[in-house]
Amino acid sequence: VQLQASGGGLVQAGDSLRLSCAASGRTFTIDAVGWFRQAPGKEREFVAAIRRRRGGRRYSDSVKGRFTISEDNTNNAFYLQMDSLRPEDTAVYYCAASRLAYNEMAYYTNANIFNYWGQGTLVTVSS
């Protein structure tokens, strides 16, 4: 499986941005897709995850109510709609895919359970 993230850019606080993650290869093996981010000087952190076959979404507390994760199964694409962006959202955003199926969405907040990673796309939010 290969993942290609895109859609990052420079925006102002309060603006919106939509990130895309295009999946190719053995995409039928993907059970869930997650978005993570890493700000300069900080550790990578979970942002959102979506489980494909059984449904389910999870968000970090810092983005809940502002970000929305979605998928387009027809095109094997995944999206992260980011609204009301804040300067603290500035980071490189990565999409990741997991072959593993978990009952509890909380497991998908752990980056270690994701098997495939995209290259990252930079989001910069100015104040």
C-alpha positions as a printed NumPy array, in Angstrom:
array([[  0.   ,   0.   ,   0.   ],
       [  1.241,   3.455,  -0.882],
       [ -0.159,   6.671,   0.557],
       [  0.181,  10.138,  -0.908],
       [ -0.831,  13.073,   1.249],
       [ -1.549,  16.475,  -0.243],
       [ -3.433,  19.694,   0.361],
       [ -1.234,  21.472,   2.855],
       [ -0.412,  25.14 ,   2.614],
       [ -0.235,  28.502,   4.311],
       [ -3.502,  29.87 ,   5.677],
       [ -4.641,  32.397,   8.229],
       [ -6.226,  31.629,  11.561],
       [ -9.905,  30.862,  11.126],
       [ -9.481,  29.555,   7.58 ],
       [-10.238,  26.073,   6.336],
       [ -8.127,  23.528,   4.53 ],
       [ -8.779,  20.018,   3.263],
       [ -6.051,  17.429,   3.246],
       [ -6.232,  14.439,   0.947],
       [ -4.657,  11.033,   1.222],
       [ -4.629,   8.916,  -1.918],
       [ -4.149,   5.195,  -1.366],
       [ -2.889,   2.779,  -3.999],
       [ -1.799,  -0.824,  -4.156],
       [ -3.518,  -3.448,  -1.996],
       [ -6.028,  -0.988,  -0.611],
       [ -8.505,  -3.74 ,   0.24 ],
       [ -6.227,  -4.643,   3.145],
       [ -6.748,  -1.254,   4.801],
       [ -9.017,  -1.41 ,   7.825],
       [ -8.486,   2.11 ,   9.107],
       [ -6.834,   5.364,   8.161],
       [ -5.485,   7.902,  10.565],
       [ -4.092,  11.397,  10.439],
       [ -1.196,  12.384,  12.654],
       [  0.757,  15.593,  12.888],
       [  4.133,  16.724,  14.095],
       [  4.885,  20.305,  14.963],
       [  8.462,  21.632,  15.065],
       [ 10.208,  20.452,  18.196],
       [  7.294,  18.301,  19.275],
       [  6.432,  14.654,  19.133],
       [  4.038,  13.244,  16.593],
       [  0.469,  13.273,  17.811],
       [ -2.784,  11.671,  16.828],
       [ -5.352,  13.841,  15.071],
       [ -8.151,  11.651,  13.723],
       [ -8.951,   8.131,  12.547],
       [-11.665,   6.444,  10.546],
       [-12.453,   2.77 ,  10.474],
       [-13.591,   1.512,   7.098],
       [-15.629,  -1.671,   7.299],
       [-17.391,  -1.278,  10.606],
       [-17.532,   2.469,  10.704],
       [-16.299,   4.665,  13.471],
       [-14.387,   7.878,  13.829],
       [-12.221,   9.277,  16.555],
       [-10.678,  12.695,  17.082],
       [ -8.178,  14.161,  19.438],
       [ -9.622,  16.598,  21.937],
       [ -7.659,  19.445,  20.357],
       [ -9.421,  19.114,  16.989],
       [-12.811,  17.704,  17.938],
       [-15.572,  19.878,  16.522],
       [-13.22 ,  21.572,  14.044],
       [-11.813,  18.727,  11.958],
       [-13.704,  16.028,  10.071],
       [-12.233,  12.822,   8.702],
       [-13.935,  11.126,   5.78 ],
       [-13.346,   8.637,   3.01 ],
       [-14.221,   8.058,  -0.617],
       [-14.185,   4.309,  -1.111],
       [-14.728,   4.579,  -4.835],
       [-11.474,   6.437,  -5.287],
       [ -9.548,   4.998,  -2.325],
       [ -9.122,   8.485,  -0.967],
       [ -9.308,   9.837,   2.548],
       [ -9.763,  13.398,   3.66 ],
       [ -9.233,  15.628,   6.636],
       [-11.402,  18.73 ,   6.527],
       [ -9.914,  21.301,   8.842],
       [-12.032,  24.275,   9.833],
       [-11.426,  27.153,  12.224],
       [ -7.701,  26.604,  11.978],
       [ -5.472,  27.931,  14.731],
       [ -1.761,  28.728,  14.787],
       [ -1.247,  25.725,  17.076],
       [ -2.475,  23.49 ,  14.228],
       [  0.727,  24.279,  12.354],
       [  2.508,  20.986,  11.688],
       [  3.398,  18.408,   9.11 ],
       [  0.372,  16.193,   8.684],
       [  0.74 ,  12.508,   7.875],
       [ -1.841,  10.006,   6.778],
       [ -1.387,   6.403,   7.795],
       [ -3.184,   3.135,   7.111],
       [ -3.649,   0.098,   9.282],
       [ -4.356,  -3.487,   8.254],
       [ -5.385,  -4.327,  11.77 ],
       [ -9.011,  -4.341,  12.919],
       [ -9.781,  -3.247,  16.456],
       [-13.11 ,  -3.065,  18.206],
       [-12.149,  -0.021,  20.2  ],
       [-11.433,   3.151,  18.257],
       [ -9.051,   4.225,  20.999],
       [ -6.445,   1.808,  19.651],
       [ -6.135,   3.87 ,  16.491],
       [ -4.695,   6.776,  18.421],
       [ -1.477,   4.756,  18.678],
       [  0.804,   5.42 ,  15.716],
       [  2.519,   2.06 ,  16.2  ],
       [ -0.477,   0.103,  14.937],
       [ -0.361,   1.74 ,  11.515],
       [  1.495,  -0.204,   8.831],
       [  1.798,   2.365,   6.063],
       [  2.619,   6.048,   6.083],
       [  2.431,   8.85 ,   3.577],
       [  5.172,  11.429,   3.157],
       [  3.49 ,  14.276,   5.011],
       [  2.116,  17.638,   3.97 ],
       [  2.91 ,  20.917,   5.722],
       [  0.13 ,  23.06 ,   7.156],
       [  1.069,  26.523,   8.383],
       [ -1.499,  28.688,  10.123],
       [ -0.574,  32.318,  10.647],
       [ -2.125,  34.445,  13.381]])
